[in-house]
Short mmCIF file of C-alpha atoms and ligand atoms in Angstrom, two decimals:
data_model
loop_
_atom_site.label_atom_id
_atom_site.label_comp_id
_atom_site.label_asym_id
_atom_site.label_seq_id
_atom_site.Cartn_x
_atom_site.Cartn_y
_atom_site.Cartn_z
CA UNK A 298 20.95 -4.20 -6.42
CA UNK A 299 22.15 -7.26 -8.30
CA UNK A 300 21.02 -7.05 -12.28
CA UNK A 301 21.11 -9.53 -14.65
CA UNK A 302 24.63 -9.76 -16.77
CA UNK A 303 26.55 -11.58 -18.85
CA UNK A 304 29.11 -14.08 -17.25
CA UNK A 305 31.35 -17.11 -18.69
CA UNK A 306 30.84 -20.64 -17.18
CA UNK A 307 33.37 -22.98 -16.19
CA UNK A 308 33.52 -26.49 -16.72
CA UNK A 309 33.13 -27.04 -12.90
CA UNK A 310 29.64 -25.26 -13.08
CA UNK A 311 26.81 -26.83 -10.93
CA UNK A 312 23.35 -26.88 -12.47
CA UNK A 313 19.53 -26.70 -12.36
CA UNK A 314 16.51 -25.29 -13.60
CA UNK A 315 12.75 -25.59 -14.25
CA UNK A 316 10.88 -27.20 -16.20
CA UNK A 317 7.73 -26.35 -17.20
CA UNK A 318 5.82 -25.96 -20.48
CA UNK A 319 5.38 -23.25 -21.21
CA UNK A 320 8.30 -21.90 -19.26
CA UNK A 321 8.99 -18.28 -21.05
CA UNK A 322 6.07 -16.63 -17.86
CA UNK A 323 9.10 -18.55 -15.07
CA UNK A 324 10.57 -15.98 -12.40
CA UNK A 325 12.74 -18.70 -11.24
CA UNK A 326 15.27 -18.36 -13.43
CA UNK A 327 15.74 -14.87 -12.24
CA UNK A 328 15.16 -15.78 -8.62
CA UNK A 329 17.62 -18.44 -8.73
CA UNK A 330 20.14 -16.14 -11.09
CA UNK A 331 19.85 -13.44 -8.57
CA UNK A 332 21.08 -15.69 -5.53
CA UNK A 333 23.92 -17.23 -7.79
CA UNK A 334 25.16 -13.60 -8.51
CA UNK A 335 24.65 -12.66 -4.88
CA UNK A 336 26.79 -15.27 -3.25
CA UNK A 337 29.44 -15.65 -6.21
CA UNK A 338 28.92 -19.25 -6.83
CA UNK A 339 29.86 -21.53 -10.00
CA UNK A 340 26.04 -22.47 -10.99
CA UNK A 341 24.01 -22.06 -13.75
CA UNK A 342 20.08 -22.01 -13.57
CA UNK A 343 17.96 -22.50 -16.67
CA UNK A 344 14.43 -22.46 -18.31
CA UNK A 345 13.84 -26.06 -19.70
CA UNK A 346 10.89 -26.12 -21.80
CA UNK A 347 9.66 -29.98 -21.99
CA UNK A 348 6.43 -30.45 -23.76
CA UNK A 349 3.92 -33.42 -21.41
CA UNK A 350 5.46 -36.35 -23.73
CA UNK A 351 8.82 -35.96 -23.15
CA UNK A 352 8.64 -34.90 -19.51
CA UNK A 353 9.72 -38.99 -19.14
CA UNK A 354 12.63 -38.37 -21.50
CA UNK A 355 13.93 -35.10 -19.78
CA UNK A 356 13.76 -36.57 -16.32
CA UNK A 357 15.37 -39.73 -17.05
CA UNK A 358 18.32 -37.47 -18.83
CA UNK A 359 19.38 -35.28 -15.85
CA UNK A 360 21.52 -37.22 -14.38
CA UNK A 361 23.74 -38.35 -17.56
CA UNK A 362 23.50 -34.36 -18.17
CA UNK A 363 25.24 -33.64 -14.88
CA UNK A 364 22.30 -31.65 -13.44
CA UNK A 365 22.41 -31.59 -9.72
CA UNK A 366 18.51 -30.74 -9.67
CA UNK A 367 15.63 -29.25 -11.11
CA UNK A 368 12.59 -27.34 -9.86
CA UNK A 369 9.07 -28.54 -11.53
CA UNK A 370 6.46 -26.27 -12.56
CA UNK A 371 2.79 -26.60 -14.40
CA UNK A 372 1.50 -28.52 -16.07
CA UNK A 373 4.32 -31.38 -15.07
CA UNK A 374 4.15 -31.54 -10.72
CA UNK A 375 1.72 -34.77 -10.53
CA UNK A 376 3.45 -36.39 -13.96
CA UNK A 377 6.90 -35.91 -12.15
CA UNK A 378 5.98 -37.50 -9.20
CA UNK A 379 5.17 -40.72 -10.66
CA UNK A 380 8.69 -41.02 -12.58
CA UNK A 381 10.90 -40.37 -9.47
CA UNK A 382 13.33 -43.38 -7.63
CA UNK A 383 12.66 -41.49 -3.96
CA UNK A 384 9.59 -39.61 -2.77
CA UNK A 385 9.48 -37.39 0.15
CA UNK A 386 6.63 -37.43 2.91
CA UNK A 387 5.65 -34.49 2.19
CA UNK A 388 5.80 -35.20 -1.85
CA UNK A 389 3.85 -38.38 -1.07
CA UNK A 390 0.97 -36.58 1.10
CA UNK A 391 0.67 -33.64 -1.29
CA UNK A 392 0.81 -35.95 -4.65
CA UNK A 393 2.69 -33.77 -6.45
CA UNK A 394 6.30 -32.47 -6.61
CA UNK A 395 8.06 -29.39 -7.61
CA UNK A 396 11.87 -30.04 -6.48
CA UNK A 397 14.05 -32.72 -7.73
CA UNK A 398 17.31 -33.85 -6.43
CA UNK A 399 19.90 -36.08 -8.46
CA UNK A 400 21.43 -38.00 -5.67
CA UNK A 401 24.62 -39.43 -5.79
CA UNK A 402 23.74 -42.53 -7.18
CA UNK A 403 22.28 -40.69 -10.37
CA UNK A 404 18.60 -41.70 -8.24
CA UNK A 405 15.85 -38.92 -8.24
CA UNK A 406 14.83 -37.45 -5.12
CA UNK A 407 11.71 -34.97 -5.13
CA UNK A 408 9.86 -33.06 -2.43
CA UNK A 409 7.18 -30.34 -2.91
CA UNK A 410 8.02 -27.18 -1.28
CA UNK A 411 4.87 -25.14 -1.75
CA UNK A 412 3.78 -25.82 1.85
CA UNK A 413 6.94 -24.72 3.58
CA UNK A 414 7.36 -21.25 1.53
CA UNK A 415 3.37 -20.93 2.41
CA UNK A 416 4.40 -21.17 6.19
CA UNK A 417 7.01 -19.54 6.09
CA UNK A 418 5.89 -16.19 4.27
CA UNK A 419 2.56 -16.28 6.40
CA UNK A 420 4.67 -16.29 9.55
CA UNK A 421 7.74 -13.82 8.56
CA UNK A 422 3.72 -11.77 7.42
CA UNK A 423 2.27 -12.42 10.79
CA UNK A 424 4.36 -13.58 13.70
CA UNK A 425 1.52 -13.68 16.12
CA UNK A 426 -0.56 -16.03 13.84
CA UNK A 427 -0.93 -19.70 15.48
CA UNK A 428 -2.81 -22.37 13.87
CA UNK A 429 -4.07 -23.72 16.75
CA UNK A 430 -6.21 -20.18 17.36
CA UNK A 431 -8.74 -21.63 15.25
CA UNK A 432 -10.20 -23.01 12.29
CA UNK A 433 -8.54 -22.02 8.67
CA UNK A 434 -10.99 -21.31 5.43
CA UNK A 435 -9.42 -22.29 2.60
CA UNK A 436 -10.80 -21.00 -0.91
CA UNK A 437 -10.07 -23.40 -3.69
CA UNK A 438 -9.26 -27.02 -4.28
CA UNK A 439 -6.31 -26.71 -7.46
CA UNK A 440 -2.86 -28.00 -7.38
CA UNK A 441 -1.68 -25.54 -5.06
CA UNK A 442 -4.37 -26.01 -2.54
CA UNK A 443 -2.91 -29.05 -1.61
CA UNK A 444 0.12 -28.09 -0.13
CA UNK A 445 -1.51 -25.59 2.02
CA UNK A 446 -4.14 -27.92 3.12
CA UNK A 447 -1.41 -30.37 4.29
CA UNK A 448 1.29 -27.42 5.71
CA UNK A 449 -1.86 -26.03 7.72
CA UNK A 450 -2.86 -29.52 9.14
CA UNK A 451 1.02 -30.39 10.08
CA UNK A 452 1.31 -27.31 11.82
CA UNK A 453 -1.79 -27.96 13.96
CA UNK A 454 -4.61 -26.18 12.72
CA UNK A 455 -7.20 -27.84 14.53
CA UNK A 456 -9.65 -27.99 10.86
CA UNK A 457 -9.69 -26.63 7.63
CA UNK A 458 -12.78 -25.70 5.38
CA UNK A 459 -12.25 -26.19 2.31
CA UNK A 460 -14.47 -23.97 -0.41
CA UNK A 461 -14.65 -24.54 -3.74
CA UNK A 462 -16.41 -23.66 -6.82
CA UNK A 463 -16.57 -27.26 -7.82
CA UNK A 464 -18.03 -28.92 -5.21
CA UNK A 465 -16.68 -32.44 -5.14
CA UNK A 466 -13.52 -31.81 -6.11
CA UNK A 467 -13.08 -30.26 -2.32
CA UNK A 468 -14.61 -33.50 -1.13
CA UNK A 469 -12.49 -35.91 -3.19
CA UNK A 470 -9.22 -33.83 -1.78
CA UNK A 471 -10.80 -33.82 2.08
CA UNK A 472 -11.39 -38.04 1.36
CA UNK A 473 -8.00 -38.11 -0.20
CA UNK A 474 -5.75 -36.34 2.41
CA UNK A 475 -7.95 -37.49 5.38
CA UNK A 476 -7.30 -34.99 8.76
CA UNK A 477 -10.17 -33.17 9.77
CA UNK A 478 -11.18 -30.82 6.13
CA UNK A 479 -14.80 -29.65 5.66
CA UNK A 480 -15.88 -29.22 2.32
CA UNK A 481 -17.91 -26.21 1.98
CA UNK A 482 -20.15 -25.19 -1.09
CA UNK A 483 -19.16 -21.70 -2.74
CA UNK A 484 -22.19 -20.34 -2.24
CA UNK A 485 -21.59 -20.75 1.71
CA UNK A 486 -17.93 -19.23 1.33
CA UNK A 487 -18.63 -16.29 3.48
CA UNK A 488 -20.58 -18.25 6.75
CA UNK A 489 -17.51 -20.31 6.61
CA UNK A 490 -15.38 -17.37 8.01
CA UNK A 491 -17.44 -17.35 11.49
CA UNK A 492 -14.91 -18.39 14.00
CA UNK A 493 -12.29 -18.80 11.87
CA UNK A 494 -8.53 -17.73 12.57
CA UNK A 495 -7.00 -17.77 9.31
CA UNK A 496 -7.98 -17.42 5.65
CA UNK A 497 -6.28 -18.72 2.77
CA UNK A 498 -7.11 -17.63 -0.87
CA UNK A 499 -5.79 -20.11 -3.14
CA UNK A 500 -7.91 -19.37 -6.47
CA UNK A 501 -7.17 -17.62 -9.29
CA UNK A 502 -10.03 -14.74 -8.44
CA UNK A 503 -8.16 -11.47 -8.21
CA UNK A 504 -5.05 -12.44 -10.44
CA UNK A 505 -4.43 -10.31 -13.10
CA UNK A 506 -6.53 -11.30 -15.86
CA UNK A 507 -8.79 -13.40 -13.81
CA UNK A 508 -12.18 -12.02 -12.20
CA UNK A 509 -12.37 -10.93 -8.65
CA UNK A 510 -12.77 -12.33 -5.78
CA UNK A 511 -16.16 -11.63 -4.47
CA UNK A 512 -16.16 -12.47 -0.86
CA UNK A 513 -18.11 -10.91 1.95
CA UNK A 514 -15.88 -10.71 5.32
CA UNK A 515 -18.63 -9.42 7.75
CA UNK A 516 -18.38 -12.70 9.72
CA UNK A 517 -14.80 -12.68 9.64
CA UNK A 518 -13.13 -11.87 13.38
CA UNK A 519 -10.88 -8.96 12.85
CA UNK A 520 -8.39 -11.13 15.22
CA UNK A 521 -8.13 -13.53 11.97
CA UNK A 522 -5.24 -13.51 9.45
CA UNK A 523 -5.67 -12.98 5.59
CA UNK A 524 -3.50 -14.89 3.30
CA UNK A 525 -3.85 -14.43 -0.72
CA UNK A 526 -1.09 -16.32 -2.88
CA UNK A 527 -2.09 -14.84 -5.81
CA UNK A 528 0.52 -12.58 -6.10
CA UNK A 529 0.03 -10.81 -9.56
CA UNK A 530 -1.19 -7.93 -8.33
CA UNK A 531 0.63 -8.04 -5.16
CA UNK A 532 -2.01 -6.06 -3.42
CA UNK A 533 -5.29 -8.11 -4.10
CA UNK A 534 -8.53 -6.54 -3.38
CA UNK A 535 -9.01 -9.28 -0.52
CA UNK A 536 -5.83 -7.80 0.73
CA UNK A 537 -6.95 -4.46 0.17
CA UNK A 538 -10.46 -5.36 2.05
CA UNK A 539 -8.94 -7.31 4.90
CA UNK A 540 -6.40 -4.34 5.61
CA UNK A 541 -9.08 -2.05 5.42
CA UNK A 542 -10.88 -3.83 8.25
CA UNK A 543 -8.15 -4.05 10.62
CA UNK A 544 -7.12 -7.75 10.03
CA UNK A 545 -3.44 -8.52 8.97
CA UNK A 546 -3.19 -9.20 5.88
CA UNK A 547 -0.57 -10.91 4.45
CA UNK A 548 0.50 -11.02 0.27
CA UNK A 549 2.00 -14.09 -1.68
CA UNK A 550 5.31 -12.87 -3.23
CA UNK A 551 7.07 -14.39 -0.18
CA UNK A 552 6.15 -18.28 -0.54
CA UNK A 553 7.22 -17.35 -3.72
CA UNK A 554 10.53 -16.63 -2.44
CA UNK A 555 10.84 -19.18 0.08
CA UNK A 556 9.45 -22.13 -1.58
CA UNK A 557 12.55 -21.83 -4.03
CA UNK A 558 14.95 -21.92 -0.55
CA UNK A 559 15.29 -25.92 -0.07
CA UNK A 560 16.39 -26.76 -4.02
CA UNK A 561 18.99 -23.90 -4.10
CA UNK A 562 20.25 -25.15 -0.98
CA UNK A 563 20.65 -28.61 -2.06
CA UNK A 564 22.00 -27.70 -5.47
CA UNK A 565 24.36 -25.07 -4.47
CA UNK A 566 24.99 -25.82 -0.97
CA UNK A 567 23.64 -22.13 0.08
CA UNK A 568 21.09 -21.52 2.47
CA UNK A 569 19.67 -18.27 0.32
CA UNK A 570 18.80 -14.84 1.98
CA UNK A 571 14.67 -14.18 1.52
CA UNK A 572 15.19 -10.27 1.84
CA UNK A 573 13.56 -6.85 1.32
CA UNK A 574 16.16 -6.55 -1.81
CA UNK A 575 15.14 -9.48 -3.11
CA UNK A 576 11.37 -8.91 -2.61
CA UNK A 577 12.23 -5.33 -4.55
CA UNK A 578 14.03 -7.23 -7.72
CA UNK A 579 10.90 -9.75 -8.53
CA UNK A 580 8.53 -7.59 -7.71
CA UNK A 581 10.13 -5.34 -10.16
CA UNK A 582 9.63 -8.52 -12.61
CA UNK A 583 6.51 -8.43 -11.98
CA UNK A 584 5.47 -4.59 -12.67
CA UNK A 585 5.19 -4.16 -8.83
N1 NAP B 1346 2.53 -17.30 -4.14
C1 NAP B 1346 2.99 -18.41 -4.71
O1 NAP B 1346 4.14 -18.80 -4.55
C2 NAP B 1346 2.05 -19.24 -5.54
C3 NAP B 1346 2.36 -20.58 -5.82
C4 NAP B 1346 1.49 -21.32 -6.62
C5 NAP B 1346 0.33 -20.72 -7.11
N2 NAP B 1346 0.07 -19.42 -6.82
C6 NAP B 1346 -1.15 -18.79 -7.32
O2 NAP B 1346 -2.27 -19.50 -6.83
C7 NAP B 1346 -3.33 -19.47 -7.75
C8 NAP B 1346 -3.86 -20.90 -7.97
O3 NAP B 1346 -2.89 -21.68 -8.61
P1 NAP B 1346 -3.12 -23.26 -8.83
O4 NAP B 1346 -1.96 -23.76 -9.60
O5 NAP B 1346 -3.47 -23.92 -7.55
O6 NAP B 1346 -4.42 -23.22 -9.79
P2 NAP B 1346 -5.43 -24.37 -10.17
O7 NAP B 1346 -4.89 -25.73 -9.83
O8 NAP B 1346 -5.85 -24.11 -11.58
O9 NAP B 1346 -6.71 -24.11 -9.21
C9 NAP B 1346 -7.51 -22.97 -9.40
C10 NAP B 1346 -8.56 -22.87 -8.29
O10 NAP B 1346 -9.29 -21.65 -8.51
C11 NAP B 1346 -10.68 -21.96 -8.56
N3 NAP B 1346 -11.36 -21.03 -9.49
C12 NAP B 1346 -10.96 -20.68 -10.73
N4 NAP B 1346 -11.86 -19.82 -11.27
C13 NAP B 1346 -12.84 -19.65 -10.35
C14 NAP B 1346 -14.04 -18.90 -10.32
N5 NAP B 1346 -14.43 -18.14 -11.37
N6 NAP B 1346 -14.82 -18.94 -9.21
C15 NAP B 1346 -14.44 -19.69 -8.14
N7 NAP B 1346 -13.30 -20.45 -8.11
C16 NAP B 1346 -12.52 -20.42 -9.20
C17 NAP B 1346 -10.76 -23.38 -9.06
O11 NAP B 1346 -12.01 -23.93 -8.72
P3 NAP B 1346 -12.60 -25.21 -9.52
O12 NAP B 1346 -12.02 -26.42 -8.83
O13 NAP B 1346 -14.05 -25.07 -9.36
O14 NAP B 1346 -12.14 -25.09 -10.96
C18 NAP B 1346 -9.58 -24.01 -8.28
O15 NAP B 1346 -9.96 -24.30 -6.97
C19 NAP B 1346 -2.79 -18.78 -8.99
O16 NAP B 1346 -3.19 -17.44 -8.97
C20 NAP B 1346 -1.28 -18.87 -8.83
O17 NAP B 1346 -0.60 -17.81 -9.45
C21 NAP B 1346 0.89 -18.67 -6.04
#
């Protein structure tokens, strides 16, 4: 396994980061730190802690501080996106970003990679899944909600209900991103499973810290996958209940993983491994 260890920079270092605020509770440095270590290359990869006012300042100054790109984290993803030179279509449709690119011309390119880790943990998690089997339930409306919504629409789910505690804020998101989303009340979170071939926990409920998720999955088809991206514990009790029933169930330390794939790829110039080691050294971050 590769540890964290000292190590001298040359002037020919590449960089990135995060930033964030705070940015101390970050795995990405570590993430990204691991992968640099891994596949020997010249590149540095740093916490950046920018308070909300000078998140205009810091952006503007990554470029003249020969950053090649930085990954954006809470609270700054929506303020980010409205101070960048080149959105994505993605970025655009999600209306928030968490990847930045300096291009050549010293212009800011951003994309949001939330959706693609999503996909691609929930189909390394369960191959057989298909989003046009049937309707996906999505619980919650946040920030991260988003990209899920729009990765499960672009991939052909054929609707998506959308639950949330706060009622209209799952309508203003279904007006917003248009597509065929139901909002559904939270009091009507368990008929929403009937028929469904895929749900999505996107709430805090069953994080560490954070009440549980009470959710009754009677009406759930045993056929249907179970997602949670809360990944703090890794083994929710919706995981633990959806196991326990016979559906697959499938954990969120992976879009952790993958979501951090495209920057380091277009910072480094690596493609980056998503591996069983790797899975071992965050989890082991996380006291999992
Ligand atoms: N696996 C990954 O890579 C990954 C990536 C990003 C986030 N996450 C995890 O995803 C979770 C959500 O993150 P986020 O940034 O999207 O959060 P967020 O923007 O704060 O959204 C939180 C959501 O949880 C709902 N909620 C909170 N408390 C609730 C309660 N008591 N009852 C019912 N609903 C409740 C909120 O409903 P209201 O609208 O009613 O407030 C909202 O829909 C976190 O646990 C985070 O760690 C995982």
């Amino acid at each position: 396994m590769i540890g964290a260890s000292a190590r001298t920079l040359s002037g020919m270092t590449c960089l990135a980061g995060v930033i964030g605020w705070p940015i101390a509770h970050s795995r990405s440095p570590k993430l990204h730190g691991y992968w640099l270590q891994k596949y020997g290359i010249d590149g540095a990869y740093v916490p950046l802690a920018v308070r909300p006012n000078d998140v205009g300042q810091a952006i503007a100054a990554l470029p003249k501080l020969g950053f090649a790109g930085i990954n954006v984290t809470v609270p700054h993803k929506q303020a980010v996106f409205a101070l960048v030179d080149e959105l994505d279509e993605v970025a655009r449709r999600v209306g928030a970003v968490n990847t930045l690119v300096v291009r050549s011309d010293g212009g800011l390119r951003a994309t949001n990679t939330d959706g693609y880790g999503f996909l691609k943990n929930l189909k390394e998690g369960a191959p057989k899944w298909c989003a046009a089997d049937g309707p996906a339930v999505v619980l919650g409306a946040g920030g991260t909600a988003r990209a899920v919504v729009v990765a499960l629409l672009d991939v052909g789910a054929p609707s998506v209900r959308l639950v949330n505690r706060t009622l209209p804020r799952a309508v203003a998101l279904a007006q917003e991103l248009g597509g065929s989303i139901e909002p559904v009340a939270w009091q009507e979170r368990a008929d929403a499973l009937d028929g469904a071939g895929l749900l999505v926990n996107t709430t805090t409920l069953g994080m560490e810290g954070h009440p549980p998720l009470d959710l009754d999955l009677s009406r759930l088809s045993r056929c249907a996958v179970v997602n949670d991206i809360v990944y703090v514990p890794l083994d929710t009790g919706l995981i633990k209940a959806a196991r326990a029933r016979g559906n697959v169930a499938v954990d969120g330390i992976g879009m952790l993983l993958h979501q951090a794939r495209p920057g380091f790829w277009a910072w480094f110039g690596r493609d980056p491994d998503v591996d069983d080691d790797l899975r071992e050294y965050v989890l082991a971050d996380l006291g999992g």
